[in-house]
Amino acid sequence: MKNNSFFILNYGCQMNVLEAQKMEGHLLSLDYEKAHNEFEADLVIFNTCAVRHTAERKIFGKIGEVKKKGKPGGKIAVGGCVSQVEGEILFKKYKNIDIVFGSRNKNLISVFYHRALNGERVLDLTMGFDDFDLKYATNAKRDSKYSAFVEIMKGCNNYCTYCIVPYARGKELSYTPKNILNTIKTLIDQGYKEITLLGQNVNSFGTKFVDDVKRNYSFLDLLNDIEKIQGIFLLRFITSHPKDFNNDLIDIMADSNILAHSLHLPLQSGSNRILKLMNRKYTIEEYLNKIEYLKTRIPDIALTTDMIFGFPGETEKDFEDSIAILKKVRYNVSFLFQFSPRINTPAAKMEDLFVPEKEKLKRLQYAIEIQNEISLELSKKYIGTKKKVLFDGVDRTNKYARGRDSHNMIVIAGDKSIIGKIRDVKINDANSFTLFGDIL
Ligand code: SAM
Ligand code: SF4
Ligand code: F3S
């Protein structure tokens, strides 16, 4: 086959990372070749994210650059979440895009490409569920040979008022337990040791399955069944929704031999009034009760969160409440964002309540300062401790091995010879997000 080199530019969350890996595995299995970069490829695929305006803006700048400096005659395909919500506008407005495809038809990319080669401009946003993800879950071209993402569900039914994900990804559907367990078993046979389960709200796993069969099978059942698979060193999951995260799951985490002692529990705001406007369906008190039980059952738990600053109507007092929670819970890492109005979401229509841009930025910057101090203090506490780490790559200097421990901290130690190995490490230095150590 000619004109068969491709390059994927990926943006957004872990779901997109995995889906880009699946597309790559799929195209390689069809005898496509991976180009060295986006400027040498016959087909450049943008796998997009629409979660914030800044993410979107970056993508459009890059499309222009690829069109200008890319391979003459090369085709540009734009898929993923931006296309799914604004594909028709994109298609009409940007004539330099050859293919616009969606978030649930990535398996058809090579068909679309062939149509584009025949001179057609392709727009296909079909949301019909396909078996791309099941069939290719084990075939994905993952960056690491030891640590793998496994998608357990798609979509989201929560409709938080600021969030575009439910519109970009559709209704929530869980994969069948059999498929998930088989995928994990195959990955373990292939040498993977660390598995991260992905879903926008893993705690509601099992509400509706892709095959429409009713099963009495929850996320806790899935974790129990995964625990029985031999050969997993570490099991993680993201993301948990605080309204569904419960004490039974905490008990399973506490008793498990493989579940990581880290948890991402997005809070979004420290004010009950704002949480209500966000449609988050929990109160600060309920959230804190869960954290308290978690800390009693797993005293070394490492917590991370997501917070939004400058949500419409956020007052100085609401903002102070958010800062107070950051200080109270003391997260190892917080992903902090300023509110970004997204097309067609309810919060984007609360214009009368918008917080001025300057104020949003000021609040965000203050929160980042506070969080960085906390992150550094917590990181430093690991100095002198011993950690068991699966090393699955190299650090930025390309000299040392790099891995993540049970607390989801980046650990740098040893040299490349230990990649793929599990080693005990004595931590002797730390910055806010990274620990440095010696192999014992
Ligand atoms: N499902 C996950 C959850 O419930 O937290 C992840 C959702 S989203 C991919 C990741 C984070 O982006 C959210 O937790 C939220 O903090 C942030 N986010 C989503 N929409 C946003 C918006 N319109 N403006 C700013 N941040 C946003
Ligand atoms: Fe977005 Fe809320 Fe769904 Fe997370 S739970 S993806 S924040 S709508
Ligand atoms: Fe972005 Fe879509 Fe993920 S909007 S954060 S790539 S689900």
Short mmCIF file of C-alpha atoms and ligand atoms in Angstrom, two decimals:
data_model
loop_
_atom_site.label_atom_id
_atom_site.label_comp_id
_atom_site.label_asym_id
_atom_site.label_seq_id
_atom_site.Cartn_x
_atom_site.Cartn_y
_atom_site.Cartn_z
CA MET A 1 0.00 0.00 0.00
CA LYS A 2 1.26 3.48 -0.83
CA ASN A 3 0.66 6.74 1.04
CA ASN A 4 0.45 4.66 4.18
CA SER A 5 2.38 6.55 6.80
CA PHE A 6 0.48 8.07 9.69
CA PHE A 7 1.10 10.13 12.79
CA ILE A 8 -1.28 10.71 15.69
CA LEU A 9 -1.27 13.94 17.68
CA ASN A 10 -3.06 13.24 20.92
CA TYR A 11 -4.67 15.67 23.36
CA GLY A 12 -6.69 15.25 26.56
CA CYS A 13 -7.27 12.64 29.20
CA GLN A 14 -6.08 9.06 29.73
CA MET A 15 -9.06 7.81 27.69
CA ASN A 16 -7.72 9.65 24.69
CA VAL A 17 -4.21 8.34 25.35
CA LEU A 18 -5.54 4.79 25.28
CA GLU A 19 -7.72 5.40 22.23
CA ALA A 20 -4.76 6.84 20.33
CA GLN A 21 -2.79 3.72 21.29
CA LYS A 22 -5.64 1.58 19.98
CA MET A 23 -5.81 3.51 16.70
CA GLU A 24 -2.07 3.12 16.30
CA GLY A 25 -2.22 -0.65 16.96
CA HIS A 26 -5.11 -0.94 14.53
CA LEU A 27 -3.40 0.99 11.72
CA LEU A 28 -0.13 -0.95 12.19
CA SER A 29 -2.09 -4.22 11.92
CA LEU A 30 -3.41 -2.95 8.56
CA ASP A 31 0.18 -2.39 7.32
CA TYR A 32 0.28 1.33 7.82
CA GLU A 33 3.64 2.70 8.95
CA LYS A 34 4.24 5.15 11.73
CA ALA A 35 5.92 8.35 10.45
CA HIS A 36 8.71 10.01 12.45
CA ASN A 37 6.64 13.12 12.96
CA GLU A 38 3.52 14.94 11.86
CA PHE A 39 5.31 16.73 9.02
CA GLU A 40 6.35 13.51 7.24
CA ALA A 41 3.06 11.62 7.46
CA ASP A 42 0.54 10.91 4.70
CA LEU A 43 -2.21 10.88 7.29
CA VAL A 44 -2.08 13.12 10.35
CA ILE A 45 -4.72 12.29 12.95
CA PHE A 46 -5.67 14.81 15.61
CA ASN A 47 -7.28 13.01 18.53
CA THR A 48 -8.85 16.01 20.21
CA CYS A 49 -10.03 17.14 23.64
CA ALA A 50 -12.75 19.73 24.24
CA VAL A 51 -12.73 19.88 28.02
CA ARG A 52 -11.38 23.43 28.19
CA HIS A 53 -11.09 26.26 25.69
CA THR A 54 -7.29 26.34 26.01
CA ALA A 55 -7.09 22.69 24.97
CA GLU A 56 -9.15 23.44 21.85
CA ARG A 57 -7.19 26.53 20.86
CA LYS A 58 -3.90 24.64 20.88
CA ILE A 59 -5.31 22.10 18.41
CA PHE A 60 -6.42 24.67 15.84
CA GLY A 61 -3.00 26.36 15.85
CA LYS A 62 -1.39 22.98 15.24
CA ILE A 63 -3.72 22.03 12.36
CA GLY A 64 -2.68 25.22 10.50
CA GLU A 65 0.99 24.44 11.10
CA VAL A 66 0.70 20.86 9.83
CA LYS A 67 -1.17 21.99 6.72
CA LYS A 68 1.58 24.53 5.97
CA LYS A 69 4.68 22.47 6.77
CA GLY A 70 3.32 18.94 6.31
CA LYS A 71 3.79 16.45 3.49
CA PRO A 72 2.34 17.74 0.19
CA GLY A 73 -0.88 15.88 -0.55
CA GLY A 74 -1.06 14.61 3.04
CA LYS A 75 -4.49 14.24 4.63
CA ILE A 76 -5.61 15.71 7.93
CA ALA A 77 -8.14 13.87 10.05
CA VAL A 78 -9.67 15.41 13.17
CA GLY A 79 -11.39 13.02 15.56
CA GLY A 80 -12.24 12.77 19.24
CA CYS A 81 -14.22 15.04 21.53
CA VAL A 82 -13.96 18.39 19.70
CA SER A 83 -15.22 16.76 16.50
CA GLN A 84 -18.01 14.98 18.29
CA VAL A 85 -19.46 18.22 19.65
CA GLU A 86 -18.54 20.67 16.90
CA GLY A 87 -17.71 18.46 13.92
CA GLU A 88 -20.18 19.99 11.52
CA ILE A 89 -18.95 23.51 12.24
CA LEU A 90 -15.34 22.37 11.83
CA PHE A 91 -16.13 20.68 8.56
CA LYS A 92 -17.76 23.78 7.11
CA LYS A 93 -15.30 26.28 8.49
CA TYR A 94 -11.92 24.60 8.02
CA LYS A 95 -11.58 23.42 4.45
CA ASN A 96 -8.03 22.21 5.16
CA ILE A 97 -9.42 19.33 7.25
CA ASP A 98 -10.01 16.27 5.06
CA ILE A 99 -11.71 13.99 7.57
CA VAL A 100 -13.85 14.81 10.59
CA PHE A 101 -14.72 11.76 12.65
CA GLY A 102 -16.10 11.26 16.14
CA SER A 103 -15.33 9.76 19.51
CA ARG A 104 -17.05 6.40 18.90
CA ASN A 105 -16.09 5.52 15.34
CA LYS A 106 -12.30 5.52 15.50
CA ASN A 107 -12.20 1.96 14.17
CA LEU A 108 -13.24 3.31 10.76
CA ILE A 109 -10.29 5.67 10.35
CA SER A 110 -8.66 3.71 7.52
CA VAL A 111 -11.98 3.57 5.62
CA PHE A 112 -12.30 7.33 5.96
CA TYR A 113 -8.71 7.77 4.79
CA HIS A 114 -9.34 5.74 1.64
CA ARG A 115 -12.35 7.86 0.85
CA ALA A 116 -10.23 10.99 1.35
CA LEU A 117 -7.57 9.59 -0.99
CA ASN A 118 -10.29 9.32 -3.62
CA GLY A 119 -10.86 13.03 -3.31
CA GLU A 120 -13.80 13.06 -0.90
CA ARG A 121 -14.03 15.27 2.19
CA VAL A 122 -15.39 13.00 4.91
CA LEU A 123 -17.69 13.93 7.80
CA ASP A 124 -18.82 11.00 9.95
CA LEU A 125 -19.84 11.48 13.56
CA THR A 126 -21.69 8.19 14.05
CA MET A 127 -21.93 7.47 17.75
CA GLY A 128 -23.04 3.84 17.38
CA PHE A 129 -21.10 1.63 19.70
CA ASP A 130 -18.59 -0.53 17.90
CA ASP A 131 -16.37 -3.32 19.07
CA PHE A 132 -13.19 -1.41 18.32
CA ASP A 133 -12.33 -1.12 21.96
CA LEU A 134 -12.88 -4.72 22.90
CA LYS A 135 -11.20 -6.21 19.89
CA TYR A 136 -8.22 -3.90 20.02
CA ALA A 137 -7.79 -3.47 23.77
CA THR A 138 -4.95 -5.94 23.87
CA ASN A 139 -3.55 -4.90 20.52
CA ALA A 140 -3.09 -1.23 21.38
CA LYS A 141 0.40 0.13 20.76
CA ARG A 142 1.15 1.13 24.34
CA ASP A 143 4.20 3.27 25.15
CA SER A 144 5.08 1.11 28.12
CA LYS A 145 5.51 -2.66 28.04
CA TYR A 146 4.72 -2.96 31.73
CA SER A 147 1.96 -0.54 32.56
CA ALA A 148 -1.35 -0.48 30.70
CA PHE A 149 -4.61 1.46 30.69
CA VAL A 150 -7.74 -0.67 30.36
CA GLU A 151 -11.02 1.06 29.58
CA ILE A 152 -13.89 -0.48 31.56
CA MET A 153 -16.63 1.89 30.48
CA LYS A 154 -17.44 4.68 28.08
CA GLY A 155 -19.36 7.92 28.30
CA CYS A 156 -20.86 9.68 31.29
CA ASN A 157 -24.40 10.22 32.62
CA ASN A 158 -23.59 12.76 35.29
CA TYR A 159 -24.00 16.02 33.43
CA CYS A 160 -22.00 18.23 35.76
CA THR A 161 -23.14 21.64 34.53
CA TYR A 162 -19.67 22.82 33.41
CA CYS A 163 -18.66 19.63 31.60
CA ILE A 164 -18.71 18.77 27.93
CA VAL A 165 -17.73 15.11 28.33
CA PRO A 166 -21.30 13.63 28.33
CA TYR A 167 -21.97 15.41 25.01
CA ALA A 168 -18.61 14.37 23.56
CA ARG A 169 -18.69 10.77 24.74
CA GLY A 170 -22.34 9.87 24.92
CA LYS A 171 -24.24 7.79 27.44
CA GLU A 172 -22.42 5.66 29.96
CA LEU A 173 -21.89 2.05 28.90
CA SER A 174 -19.83 -0.56 30.75
CA TYR A 175 -17.90 -3.28 28.98
CA THR A 176 -18.79 -6.83 29.90
CA PRO A 177 -16.89 -8.32 32.88
CA LYS A 178 -15.77 -11.22 30.70
CA ASN A 179 -14.15 -8.93 28.15
CA ILE A 180 -12.44 -6.80 30.77
CA LEU A 181 -11.07 -9.81 32.66
CA ASN A 182 -9.89 -11.45 29.43
CA THR A 183 -8.20 -8.23 28.35
CA ILE A 184 -6.37 -7.99 31.67
CA LYS A 185 -5.35 -11.67 31.59
CA THR A 186 -3.96 -11.24 28.07
CA LEU A 187 -2.04 -8.12 29.07
CA ILE A 188 -0.53 -9.92 32.07
CA ASP A 189 0.50 -12.80 29.76
CA GLN A 190 2.13 -10.20 27.51
CA GLY A 191 4.26 -9.04 30.45
CA TYR A 192 2.27 -6.09 31.80
CA LYS A 193 2.42 -5.76 35.58
CA GLU A 194 0.47 -2.62 36.32
CA ILE A 195 -3.12 -2.02 35.22
CA THR A 196 -5.08 1.22 35.42
CA LEU A 197 -8.84 0.89 34.93
CA LEU A 198 -10.37 3.84 33.12
CA GLY A 199 -13.86 5.31 33.22
CA GLN A 200 -15.33 8.79 33.78
CA ASN A 201 -17.07 7.42 36.87
CA VAL A 202 -15.80 3.92 37.62
CA ASN A 203 -17.99 3.63 40.72
CA SER A 204 -21.13 3.42 38.62
CA PHE A 205 -19.71 0.52 36.61
CA GLY A 206 -22.40 -2.01 35.68
CA THR A 207 -25.38 0.35 35.49
CA LYS A 208 -25.75 -0.48 31.79
CA PHE A 209 -23.62 -2.88 29.79
CA VAL A 210 -22.67 -2.53 26.13
CA ASP A 211 -24.47 -5.77 25.23
CA ASP A 212 -27.65 -4.58 26.99
CA VAL A 213 -27.66 -7.69 29.21
CA LYS A 214 -28.74 -7.02 32.81
CA ARG A 215 -26.19 -8.29 35.33
CA ASN A 216 -25.99 -7.92 39.06
CA TYR A 217 -22.30 -7.03 38.86
CA SER A 218 -20.75 -3.86 40.28
CA PHE A 219 -17.34 -2.20 40.31
CA LEU A 220 -16.63 -3.98 43.61
CA ASP A 221 -17.33 -7.35 41.93
CA LEU A 222 -14.98 -6.40 39.14
CA LEU A 223 -12.20 -5.47 41.58
CA ASN A 224 -12.69 -8.76 43.45
CA ASP A 225 -12.43 -10.73 40.21
CA ILE A 226 -9.34 -8.81 39.05
CA GLU A 227 -7.71 -9.48 42.43
CA LYS A 228 -7.88 -13.22 41.60
CA ILE A 229 -5.78 -12.83 38.44
CA GLN A 230 -2.20 -13.87 39.15
CA GLY A 231 0.68 -11.59 38.22
CA ILE A 232 -0.67 -8.08 38.79
CA PHE A 233 1.75 -5.95 40.77
CA LEU A 234 -0.36 -2.83 41.02
CA LEU A 235 -3.98 -2.00 40.18
CA ARG A 236 -5.26 1.58 39.91
CA PHE A 237 -8.52 3.12 38.81
CA ILE A 238 -9.66 6.57 37.64
CA THR A 239 -11.93 8.42 38.02
CA SER A 240 -14.09 8.03 41.11
CA HIS A 241 -17.08 10.28 41.59
CA PRO A 242 -17.48 11.33 45.24
CA LYS A 243 -21.25 10.73 45.15
CA ASP A 244 -20.73 7.03 44.34
CA PHE A 245 -17.41 6.36 46.05
CA ASN A 246 -18.30 4.51 49.24
CA ASN A 247 -16.99 2.79 52.34
CA ASP A 248 -17.34 -0.70 50.82
CA LEU A 249 -14.83 0.29 48.16
CA ILE A 250 -12.55 1.74 50.84
CA ASP A 251 -12.68 -1.62 52.65
CA ILE A 252 -11.74 -3.45 49.46
CA MET A 253 -8.86 -1.04 48.90
CA ALA A 254 -7.65 -1.53 52.46
CA ASP A 255 -7.73 -5.33 52.25
CA SER A 256 -6.37 -5.72 48.71
CA ASN A 257 -2.89 -6.97 47.90
CA ILE A 258 -2.73 -5.15 44.59
CA LEU A 259 -4.82 -1.96 44.78
CA ALA A 260 -2.69 1.17 44.96
CA HIS A 261 -2.74 3.30 48.08
CA SER A 262 -3.70 6.35 46.08
CA LEU A 263 -7.03 7.82 45.11
CA HIS A 264 -8.14 10.54 42.72
CA LEU A 265 -11.35 12.00 44.13
CA PRO A 266 -12.28 15.19 42.27
CA LEU A 267 -13.85 17.72 44.61
CA GLN A 268 -14.34 20.64 42.14
CA SER A 269 -15.32 23.18 44.82
CA GLY A 270 -15.19 23.62 48.58
CA SER A 271 -18.58 25.37 48.67
CA ASN A 272 -21.86 23.46 48.94
CA ARG A 273 -23.63 26.26 47.08
CA ILE A 274 -21.27 25.94 44.11
CA LEU A 275 -21.35 22.12 44.21
CA LYS A 276 -25.11 22.36 43.83
CA LEU A 277 -24.80 24.74 40.88
CA MET A 278 -22.33 22.28 39.40
CA ASN A 279 -24.83 19.40 39.82
CA ARG A 280 -22.23 17.34 41.67
CA LYS A 281 -24.79 15.67 44.00
CA TYR A 282 -22.68 15.53 47.18
CA THR A 283 -21.95 17.94 49.99
CA ILE A 284 -18.61 18.91 51.44
CA GLU A 285 -19.60 17.14 54.67
CA GLU A 286 -20.30 13.85 52.84
CA TYR A 287 -17.05 14.18 50.93
CA LEU A 288 -15.04 14.81 54.10
CA ASN A 289 -16.68 11.86 55.89
CA LYS A 290 -15.50 9.56 53.12
CA ILE A 291 -11.99 11.01 53.29
CA GLU A 292 -11.96 10.52 57.06
CA TYR A 293 -12.94 6.84 56.79
CA LEU A 294 -10.38 6.40 54.03
CA LYS A 295 -7.62 7.87 56.17
CA THR A 296 -8.58 5.63 59.10
CA ARG A 297 -8.61 2.46 56.99
CA ILE A 298 -5.56 3.35 54.85
CA PRO A 299 -3.42 5.77 56.86
CA ASP A 300 -0.80 6.14 54.11
CA ILE A 301 -3.39 6.92 51.38
CA ALA A 302 -2.15 9.51 48.87
CA LEU A 303 -4.95 11.72 47.60
CA THR A 304 -5.30 13.77 44.45
CA THR A 305 -8.16 15.94 43.23
CA ASP A 306 -9.49 18.28 40.54
CA MET A 307 -10.76 21.78 41.39
CA ILE A 308 -12.38 24.49 39.30
CA PHE A 309 -11.91 28.16 40.19
CA GLY A 310 -14.19 30.97 39.07
CA PHE A 311 -17.28 28.85 38.39
CA PRO A 312 -20.20 31.23 37.63
CA GLY A 313 -21.37 32.83 40.85
CA GLU A 314 -18.28 31.84 42.87
CA THR A 315 -17.90 34.51 45.56
CA GLU A 316 -14.80 35.39 47.53
CA LYS A 317 -16.27 33.32 50.38
CA ASP A 318 -16.82 30.26 48.12
CA PHE A 319 -13.25 30.63 46.93
CA GLU A 320 -11.97 30.77 50.52
CA ASP A 321 -13.94 27.60 51.25
CA SER A 322 -12.15 25.86 48.38
CA ILE A 323 -8.77 26.96 49.69
CA ALA A 324 -9.75 25.80 53.19
CA ILE A 325 -10.50 22.30 51.88
CA LEU A 326 -7.19 22.13 50.02
CA LYS A 327 -5.49 22.94 53.32
CA LYS A 328 -7.64 20.53 55.31
CA VAL A 329 -7.47 17.44 53.09
CA ARG A 330 -3.86 18.04 52.00
CA TYR A 331 -3.80 16.38 48.59
CA ASN A 332 -0.47 15.17 47.24
CA VAL A 333 -1.39 16.66 43.88
CA SER A 334 -4.33 18.81 42.77
CA PHE A 335 -5.25 19.51 39.17
CA LEU A 336 -6.48 23.07 39.33
CA PHE A 337 -8.37 24.78 36.51
CA GLN A 338 -10.11 28.05 35.90
CA PHE A 339 -13.69 27.68 34.72
CA SER A 340 -13.96 27.56 30.95
CA PRO A 341 -17.44 27.92 29.43
CA ARG A 342 -18.11 25.01 27.08
CA ILE A 343 -20.54 25.03 24.21
CA ASN A 344 -24.13 24.07 25.11
CA THR A 345 -23.37 23.23 28.76
CA PRO A 346 -25.71 24.76 31.38
CA ALA A 347 -22.89 26.64 33.13
CA ALA A 348 -21.92 28.36 29.88
CA LYS A 349 -25.40 29.90 29.89
CA MET A 350 -24.99 31.42 33.38
CA GLU A 351 -23.42 34.50 31.79
CA ASP A 352 -24.87 36.91 34.33
CA LEU A 353 -22.85 35.14 37.01
CA PHE A 354 -19.51 34.89 35.18
CA VAL A 355 -16.48 35.75 37.30
CA PRO A 356 -14.19 38.24 35.47
CA GLU A 357 -11.22 36.59 33.71
CA LYS A 358 -8.68 38.49 35.80
CA GLU A 359 -10.31 37.40 39.04
CA LYS A 360 -10.51 33.75 37.93
CA LEU A 361 -6.82 33.77 37.10
CA LYS A 362 -5.93 35.44 40.41
CA ARG A 363 -7.86 32.80 42.36
CA LEU A 364 -6.33 29.97 40.37
CA GLN A 365 -2.80 31.29 40.86
CA TYR A 366 -3.30 31.64 44.59
CA ALA A 367 -4.65 28.08 44.80
CA ILE A 368 -1.66 26.77 42.83
CA GLU A 369 0.72 28.48 45.26
CA ILE A 370 -1.01 26.90 48.26
CA GLN A 371 -1.15 23.47 46.62
CA ASN A 372 2.51 23.57 45.59
CA GLU A 373 3.54 24.20 49.19
CA ILE A 374 1.42 21.26 50.38
CA SER A 375 2.70 18.97 47.60
CA LEU A 376 6.28 19.76 48.52
CA GLU A 377 5.70 19.20 52.24
CA LEU A 378 4.04 15.84 51.59
CA SER A 379 6.71 14.76 49.11
CA LYS A 380 9.48 15.57 51.57
CA LYS A 381 7.82 13.27 54.10
CA TYR A 382 8.74 10.34 51.88
CA ILE A 383 12.47 11.10 52.29
CA GLY A 384 14.07 8.29 54.26
CA THR A 385 11.25 5.83 53.51
CA LYS A 386 11.44 2.64 51.46
CA LYS A 387 9.24 2.17 48.40
CA LYS A 388 8.55 -0.73 46.06
CA VAL A 389 8.52 0.54 42.49
CA LEU A 390 7.87 -0.96 39.07
CA PHE A 391 10.21 0.90 36.72
CA ASP A 392 8.66 1.25 33.30
CA GLY A 393 10.60 3.98 31.51
CA VAL A 394 13.42 6.50 31.66
CA ASP A 395 13.49 9.97 33.16
CA ARG A 396 13.82 13.17 31.13
CA THR A 397 17.63 13.06 31.15
CA ASN A 398 17.43 9.57 29.62
CA LYS A 399 19.88 8.35 32.29
CA TYR A 400 17.77 7.04 35.15
CA ALA A 401 14.88 4.62 35.40
CA ARG A 402 11.44 6.02 36.18
CA GLY A 403 8.31 4.50 37.68
CA ARG A 404 5.28 5.28 39.81
CA ASP A 405 4.75 3.79 43.23
CA SER A 406 1.63 2.76 45.07
CA HIS A 407 1.15 6.42 46.11
CA ASN A 408 1.25 7.38 42.43
CA MET A 409 4.41 9.40 42.99
CA ILE A 410 7.01 9.49 40.24
CA VAL A 411 10.15 7.75 41.48
CA ILE A 412 13.51 8.13 39.75
CA ALA A 413 16.33 5.75 40.64
CA GLY A 414 18.82 3.26 39.20
CA ASP A 415 19.62 3.00 35.51
CA LYS A 416 17.94 1.67 32.38
CA SER A 417 18.85 -1.93 33.21
CA ILE A 418 16.04 -2.09 35.78
CA ILE A 419 13.27 -1.10 33.38
CA GLY A 420 10.52 -3.70 33.64
CA LYS A 421 11.69 -4.73 37.12
CA ILE A 422 10.20 -4.18 40.55
CA ARG A 423 12.77 -2.85 43.01
CA ASP A 424 12.93 -1.56 46.57
CA VAL A 425 14.08 2.03 46.64
CA LYS A 426 15.32 4.20 49.50
CA ILE A 427 14.06 7.74 48.90
CA ASN A 428 16.71 10.36 49.54
CA ASP A 429 15.37 13.50 47.85
CA ALA A 430 12.08 14.96 46.69
CA ASN A 431 10.53 17.85 44.86
CA SER A 432 6.79 18.58 44.72
CA PHE A 433 5.89 15.74 42.35
CA THR A 434 8.97 13.52 42.06
CA LEU A 435 10.96 11.36 44.45
CA PHE A 436 14.61 10.45 43.92
CA GLY A 437 16.25 7.41 45.44
CA ASP A 438 18.77 4.58 45.45
CA ILE A 439 18.03 0.99 44.63
CA LEU A 440 18.40 -1.21 47.70
N1 SAM B 1 -14.98 12.25 35.12
C1 SAM B 1 -13.94 12.87 35.82
C2 SAM B 1 -14.55 13.59 37.01
O1 SAM B 1 -15.68 13.50 37.30
O2 SAM B 1 -13.81 14.28 37.69
C3 SAM B 1 -13.03 13.71 34.94
C4 SAM B 1 -13.67 14.75 34.13
S1 SAM B 1 -12.73 15.88 33.21
C5 SAM B 1 -12.07 14.94 31.97
C6 SAM B 1 -11.33 16.30 34.21
C7 SAM B 1 -11.49 17.58 34.95
O3 SAM B 1 -11.57 18.70 34.09
C8 SAM B 1 -12.73 17.70 35.80
O4 SAM B 1 -12.63 16.99 36.99
C9 SAM B 1 -12.83 19.19 36.02
O5 SAM B 1 -12.10 19.60 37.16
C10 SAM B 1 -12.16 19.77 34.77
N2 SAM B 1 -13.14 20.44 33.91
C11 SAM B 1 -14.15 19.86 33.23
N3 SAM B 1 -14.87 20.79 32.58
C12 SAM B 1 -14.29 21.99 32.85
C13 SAM B 1 -14.58 23.33 32.48
N4 SAM B 1 -15.61 23.63 31.71
N5 SAM B 1 -13.76 24.30 32.93
C14 SAM B 1 -12.72 24.01 33.73
N6 SAM B 1 -12.40 22.77 34.11
C15 SAM B 1 -13.18 21.75 33.69
FE1 SF4 B 2 -17.71 15.54 33.41
FE2 SF4 B 2 -18.97 15.25 35.69
FE3 SF4 B 2 -18.97 13.26 33.91
FE4 SF4 B 2 -16.75 13.87 35.22
S1 SF4 B 2 -18.62 13.09 36.14
S2 SF4 B 2 -16.94 13.50 33.04
S3 SF4 B 2 -16.87 16.06 35.45
S4 SF4 B 2 -19.94 15.25 33.64
FE1 F3S B 3 -11.00 15.76 26.85
FE2 F3S B 3 -12.73 14.10 25.85
FE3 F3S B 3 -11.09 13.32 27.74
S1 F3S B 3 -13.11 16.23 26.30
S2 F3S B 3 -10.72 15.18 28.90
S3 F3S B 3 -10.50 13.93 25.72
S4 F3S B 3 -13.18 12.67 27.48
#
